[in-house]
GROMACS .gro file of C-alpha atoms in nm:
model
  228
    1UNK     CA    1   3.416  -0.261  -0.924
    2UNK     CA    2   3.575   0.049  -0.862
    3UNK     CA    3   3.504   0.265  -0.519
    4UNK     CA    4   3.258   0.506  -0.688
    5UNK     CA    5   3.050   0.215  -0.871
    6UNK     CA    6   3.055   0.047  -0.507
    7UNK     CA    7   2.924   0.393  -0.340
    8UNK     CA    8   2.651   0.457  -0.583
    9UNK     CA    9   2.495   0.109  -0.555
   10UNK     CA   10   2.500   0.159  -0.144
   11UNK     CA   11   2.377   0.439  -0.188
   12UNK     CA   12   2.083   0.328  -0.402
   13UNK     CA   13   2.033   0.048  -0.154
   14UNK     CA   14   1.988   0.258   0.102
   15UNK     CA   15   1.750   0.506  -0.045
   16UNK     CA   16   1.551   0.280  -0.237
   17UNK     CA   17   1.501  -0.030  -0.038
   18UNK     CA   18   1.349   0.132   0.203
   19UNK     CA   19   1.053   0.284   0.042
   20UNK     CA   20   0.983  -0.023  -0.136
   21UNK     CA   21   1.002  -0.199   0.218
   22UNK     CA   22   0.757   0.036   0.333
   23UNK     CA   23   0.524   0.006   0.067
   24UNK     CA   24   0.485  -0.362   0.097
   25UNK     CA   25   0.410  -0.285   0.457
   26UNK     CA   26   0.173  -0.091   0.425
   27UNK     CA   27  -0.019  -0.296   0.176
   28UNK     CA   28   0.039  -0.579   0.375
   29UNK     CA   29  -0.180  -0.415   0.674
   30UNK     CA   30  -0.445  -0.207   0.426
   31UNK     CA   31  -0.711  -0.520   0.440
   32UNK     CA   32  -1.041  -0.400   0.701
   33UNK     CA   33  -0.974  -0.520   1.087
   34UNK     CA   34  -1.244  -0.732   1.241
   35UNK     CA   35  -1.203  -0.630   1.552
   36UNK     CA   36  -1.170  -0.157   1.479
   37UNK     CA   37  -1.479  -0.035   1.464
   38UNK     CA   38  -1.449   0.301   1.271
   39UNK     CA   39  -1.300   0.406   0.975
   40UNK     CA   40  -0.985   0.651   0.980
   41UNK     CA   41  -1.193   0.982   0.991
   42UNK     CA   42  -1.364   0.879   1.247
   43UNK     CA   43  -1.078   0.764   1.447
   44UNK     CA   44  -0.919   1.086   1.401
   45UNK     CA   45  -1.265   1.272   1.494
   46UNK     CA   46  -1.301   1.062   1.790
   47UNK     CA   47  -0.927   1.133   1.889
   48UNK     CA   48  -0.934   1.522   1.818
   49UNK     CA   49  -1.244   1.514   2.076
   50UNK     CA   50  -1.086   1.259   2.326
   51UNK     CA   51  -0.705   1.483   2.369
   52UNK     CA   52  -0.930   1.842   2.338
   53UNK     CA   53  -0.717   1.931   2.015
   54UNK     CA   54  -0.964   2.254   1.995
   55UNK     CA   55  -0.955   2.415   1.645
   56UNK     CA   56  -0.838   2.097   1.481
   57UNK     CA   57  -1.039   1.978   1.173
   58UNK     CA   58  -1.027   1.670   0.981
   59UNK     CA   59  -1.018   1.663   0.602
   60UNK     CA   60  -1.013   1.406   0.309
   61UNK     CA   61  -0.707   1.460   0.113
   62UNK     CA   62  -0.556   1.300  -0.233
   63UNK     CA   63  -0.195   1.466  -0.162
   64UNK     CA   64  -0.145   1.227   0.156
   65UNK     CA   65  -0.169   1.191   0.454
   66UNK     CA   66  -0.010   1.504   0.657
   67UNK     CA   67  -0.112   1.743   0.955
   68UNK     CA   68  -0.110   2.102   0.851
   69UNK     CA   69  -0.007   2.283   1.164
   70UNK     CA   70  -0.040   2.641   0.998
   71UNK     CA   71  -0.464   2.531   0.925
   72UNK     CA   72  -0.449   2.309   1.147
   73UNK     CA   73  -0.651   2.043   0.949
   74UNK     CA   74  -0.515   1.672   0.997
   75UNK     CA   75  -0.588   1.549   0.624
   76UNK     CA   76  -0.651   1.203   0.583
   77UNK     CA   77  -0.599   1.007   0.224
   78UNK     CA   78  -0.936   0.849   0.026
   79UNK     CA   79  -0.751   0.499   0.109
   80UNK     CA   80  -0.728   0.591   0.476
   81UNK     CA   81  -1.041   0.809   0.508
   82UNK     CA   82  -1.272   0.509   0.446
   83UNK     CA   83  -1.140   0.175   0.603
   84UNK     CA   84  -1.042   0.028   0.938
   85UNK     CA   85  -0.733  -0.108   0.885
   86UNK     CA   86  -0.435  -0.117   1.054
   87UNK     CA   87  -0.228   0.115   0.811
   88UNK     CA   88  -0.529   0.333   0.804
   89UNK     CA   89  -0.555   0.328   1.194
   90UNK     CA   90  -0.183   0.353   1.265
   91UNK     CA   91  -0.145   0.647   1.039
   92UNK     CA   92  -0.425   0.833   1.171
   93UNK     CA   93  -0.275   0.834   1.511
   94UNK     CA   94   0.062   0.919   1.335
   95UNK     CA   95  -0.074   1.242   1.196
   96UNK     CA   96  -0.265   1.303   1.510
   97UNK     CA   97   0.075   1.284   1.719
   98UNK     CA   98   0.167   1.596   1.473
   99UNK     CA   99  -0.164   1.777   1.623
  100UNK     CA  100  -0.048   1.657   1.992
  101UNK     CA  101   0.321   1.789   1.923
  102UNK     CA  102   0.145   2.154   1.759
  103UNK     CA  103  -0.051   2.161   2.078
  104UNK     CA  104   0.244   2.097   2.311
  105UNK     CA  105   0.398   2.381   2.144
  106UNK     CA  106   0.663   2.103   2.031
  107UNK     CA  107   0.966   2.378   1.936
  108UNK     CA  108   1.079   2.125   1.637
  109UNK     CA  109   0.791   2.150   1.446
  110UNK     CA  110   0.784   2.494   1.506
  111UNK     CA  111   1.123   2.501   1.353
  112UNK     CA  112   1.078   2.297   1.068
  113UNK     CA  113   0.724   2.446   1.008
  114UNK     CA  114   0.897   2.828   0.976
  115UNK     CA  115   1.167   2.608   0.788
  116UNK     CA  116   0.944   2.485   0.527
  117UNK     CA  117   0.779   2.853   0.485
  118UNK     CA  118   1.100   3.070   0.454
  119UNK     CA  119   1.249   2.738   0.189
  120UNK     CA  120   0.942   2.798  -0.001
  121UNK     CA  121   1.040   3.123  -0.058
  122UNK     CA  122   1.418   3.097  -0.087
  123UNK     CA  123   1.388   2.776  -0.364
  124UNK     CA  124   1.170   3.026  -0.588
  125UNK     CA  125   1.470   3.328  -0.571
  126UNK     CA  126   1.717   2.989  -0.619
  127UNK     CA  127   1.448   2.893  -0.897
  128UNK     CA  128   1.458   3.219  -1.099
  129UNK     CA  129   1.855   3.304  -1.014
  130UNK     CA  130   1.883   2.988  -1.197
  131UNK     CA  131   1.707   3.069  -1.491
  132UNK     CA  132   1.831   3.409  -1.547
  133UNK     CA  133   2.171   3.265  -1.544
  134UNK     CA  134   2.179   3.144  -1.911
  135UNK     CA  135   2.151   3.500  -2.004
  136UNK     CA  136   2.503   3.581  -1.774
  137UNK     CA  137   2.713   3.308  -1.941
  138UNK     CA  138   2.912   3.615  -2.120
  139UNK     CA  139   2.997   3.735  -1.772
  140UNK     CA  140   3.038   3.409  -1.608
  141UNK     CA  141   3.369   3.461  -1.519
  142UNK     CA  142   3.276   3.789  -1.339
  143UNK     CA  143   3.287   3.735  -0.930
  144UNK     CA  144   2.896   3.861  -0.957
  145UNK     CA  145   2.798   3.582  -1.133
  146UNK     CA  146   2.968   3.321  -0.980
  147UNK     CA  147   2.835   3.368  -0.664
  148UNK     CA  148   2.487   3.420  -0.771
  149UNK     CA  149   2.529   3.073  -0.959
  150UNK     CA  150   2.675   2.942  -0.665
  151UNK     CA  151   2.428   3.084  -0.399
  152UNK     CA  152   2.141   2.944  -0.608
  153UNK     CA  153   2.203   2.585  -0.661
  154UNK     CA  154   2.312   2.565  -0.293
  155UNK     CA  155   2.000   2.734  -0.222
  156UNK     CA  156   1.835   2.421  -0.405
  157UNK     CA  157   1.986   2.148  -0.386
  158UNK     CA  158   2.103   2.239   0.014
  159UNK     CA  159   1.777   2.301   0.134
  160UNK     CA  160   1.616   2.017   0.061
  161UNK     CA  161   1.867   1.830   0.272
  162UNK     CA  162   1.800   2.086   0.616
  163UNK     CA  163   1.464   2.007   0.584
  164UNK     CA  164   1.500   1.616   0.539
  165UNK     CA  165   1.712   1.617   0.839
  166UNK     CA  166   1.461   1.866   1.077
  167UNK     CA  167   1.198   1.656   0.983
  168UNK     CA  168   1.401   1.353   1.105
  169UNK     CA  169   1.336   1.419   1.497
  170UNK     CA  170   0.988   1.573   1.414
  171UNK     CA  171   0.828   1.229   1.262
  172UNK     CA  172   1.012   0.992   1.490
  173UNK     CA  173   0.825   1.194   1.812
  174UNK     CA  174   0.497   1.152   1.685
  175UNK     CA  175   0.539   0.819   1.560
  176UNK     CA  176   0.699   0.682   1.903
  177UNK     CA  177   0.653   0.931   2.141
  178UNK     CA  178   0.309   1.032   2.084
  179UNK     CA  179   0.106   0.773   1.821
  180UNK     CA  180   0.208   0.451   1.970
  181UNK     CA  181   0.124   0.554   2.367
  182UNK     CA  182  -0.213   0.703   2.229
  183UNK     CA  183  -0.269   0.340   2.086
  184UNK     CA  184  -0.162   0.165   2.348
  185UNK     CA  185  -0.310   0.376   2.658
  186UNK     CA  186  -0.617   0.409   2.466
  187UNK     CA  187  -0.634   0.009   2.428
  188UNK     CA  188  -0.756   0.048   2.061
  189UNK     CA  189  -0.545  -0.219   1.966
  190UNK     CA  190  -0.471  -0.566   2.112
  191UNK     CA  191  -0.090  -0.670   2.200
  192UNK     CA  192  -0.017  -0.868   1.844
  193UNK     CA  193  -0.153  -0.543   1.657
  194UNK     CA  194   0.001  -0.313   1.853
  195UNK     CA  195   0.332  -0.425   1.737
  196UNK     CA  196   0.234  -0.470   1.386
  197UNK     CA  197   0.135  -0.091   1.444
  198UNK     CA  198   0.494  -0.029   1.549
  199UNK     CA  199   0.642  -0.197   1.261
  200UNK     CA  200   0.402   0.015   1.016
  201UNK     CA  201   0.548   0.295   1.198
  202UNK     CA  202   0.930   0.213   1.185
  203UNK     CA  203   0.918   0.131   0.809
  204UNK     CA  204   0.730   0.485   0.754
  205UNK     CA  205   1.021   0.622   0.963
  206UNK     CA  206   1.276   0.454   0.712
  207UNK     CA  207   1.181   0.684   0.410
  208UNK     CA  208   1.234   0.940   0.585
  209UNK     CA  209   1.602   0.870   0.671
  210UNK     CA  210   1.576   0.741   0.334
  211UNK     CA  211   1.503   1.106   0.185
  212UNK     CA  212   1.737   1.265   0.409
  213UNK     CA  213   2.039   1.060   0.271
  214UNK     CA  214   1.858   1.099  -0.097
  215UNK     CA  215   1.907   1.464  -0.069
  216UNK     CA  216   2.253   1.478   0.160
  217UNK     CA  217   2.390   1.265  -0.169
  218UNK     CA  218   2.226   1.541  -0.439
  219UNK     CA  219   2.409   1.782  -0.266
  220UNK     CA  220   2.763   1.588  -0.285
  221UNK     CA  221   2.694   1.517  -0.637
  222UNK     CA  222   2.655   1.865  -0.689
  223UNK     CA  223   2.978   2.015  -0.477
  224UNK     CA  224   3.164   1.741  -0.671
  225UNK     CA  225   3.058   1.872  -0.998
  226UNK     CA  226   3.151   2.253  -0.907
  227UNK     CA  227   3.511   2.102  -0.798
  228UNK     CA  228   3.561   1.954  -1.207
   0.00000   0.00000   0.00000
């Protein structure tokens, strides 16, 4: 098996395990608690009121579970929305820890929320650059050209790998800096859940270092193309 071969299958290890890891997880945890007495909306109510998050509002989503720091809406999935379960609980106070951090004027979220907005707009110039450069092939070997081509499909396939990595610090805060103190200070969970919360946590943390080496490889994939 040659180095390459070898490379590729670590590499699909490490960006696919993961995810699968974290979605047996978090099915593992989705049954209803005996002992939690409200679903995940109003856990996230309850906590919005309890921390003074003023101007926060809680929505049901079906894109996922996320905090929205420019609406400032935490939006909770149907699955989570409606049941008392661990996973439902544990990523509740996840997304909440986003709402503490946006509070706490937390300057990486700051940074990867102007990030995300400025990427949005450079990936649709990158998007169109991309398409219009069919129509150059005549001229491709004008200096022009090349660098547009160039500029573009760094544009996307690079920026997806900046924002993998700022989101890196961003999620790890909230999940262990901010979620797992609010669960444990607030005594919502006993000792043997608590760390079955911190597992749910860690494996949610995986896919993200998961995406960021996903995307750090697209890009290698790509420079090594330009090089043939």
């Amino acid at each position: 098996m040659g180095p390459l071969i070898i490379l590729f299958v670590l590499l699909f290890i490490l960006t696919t395990l993961p995810s699968l890891w974290t979605k047996a997880i978090l099915n593992k945890h989705r049954k209803p608690h005996p002992d939690i007495p409200g679903t995940g909306l109003q856990f996230a109510e309850h906590l919005i009121q309890k921390h003074e998050l003023v101007g926060v509002k809680v929505e049901e989503t079906d894109q996922g579970d996320h905090y929205d720091p420019i609406e400032k809406v935490v939006r909770i999935s149907t699955a989570n929305a409606h049941s008392n379960s661990l996973t439902a609980i544990t990523t509740v106070a996840h997304e909440i820890g986003h709402a503490l951090q946006d509070k706490n004027d937390y300057p990486e979220l700051k940074q990867r929320t102007a990030l995300v907005e400025r990427a949005a707009v450079m990936q649709k110039f990158a998007g169109m650059a991309l398409m219009v450069t069919p129509l150059l092939i005549p001229l491709a070997h004008t200096p022009m050209v090349a660098f547009l081509t160039f500029g573009a499909g760094f544009i996307a396939m690079g920026v997806p790998v900046i924002i993998h990595l700022s989101t890196l610090p961003v999620e790890f805060d909230a999940s262990f800096k901010r979620a797992l103190p609010l669960l444990e200070q607030g005594e919502y969970l006993n000792k043997r859940d608590h760390k079955t919360a911190k597992r749910i946590l860690f494996a949610c943390a995986m896919t993200y270092v998961a995406a960021s080496l996903s995307s750090l490889f697209n890009l290698w994939k790509w420079l090594k193309a330009l090089k043939r």
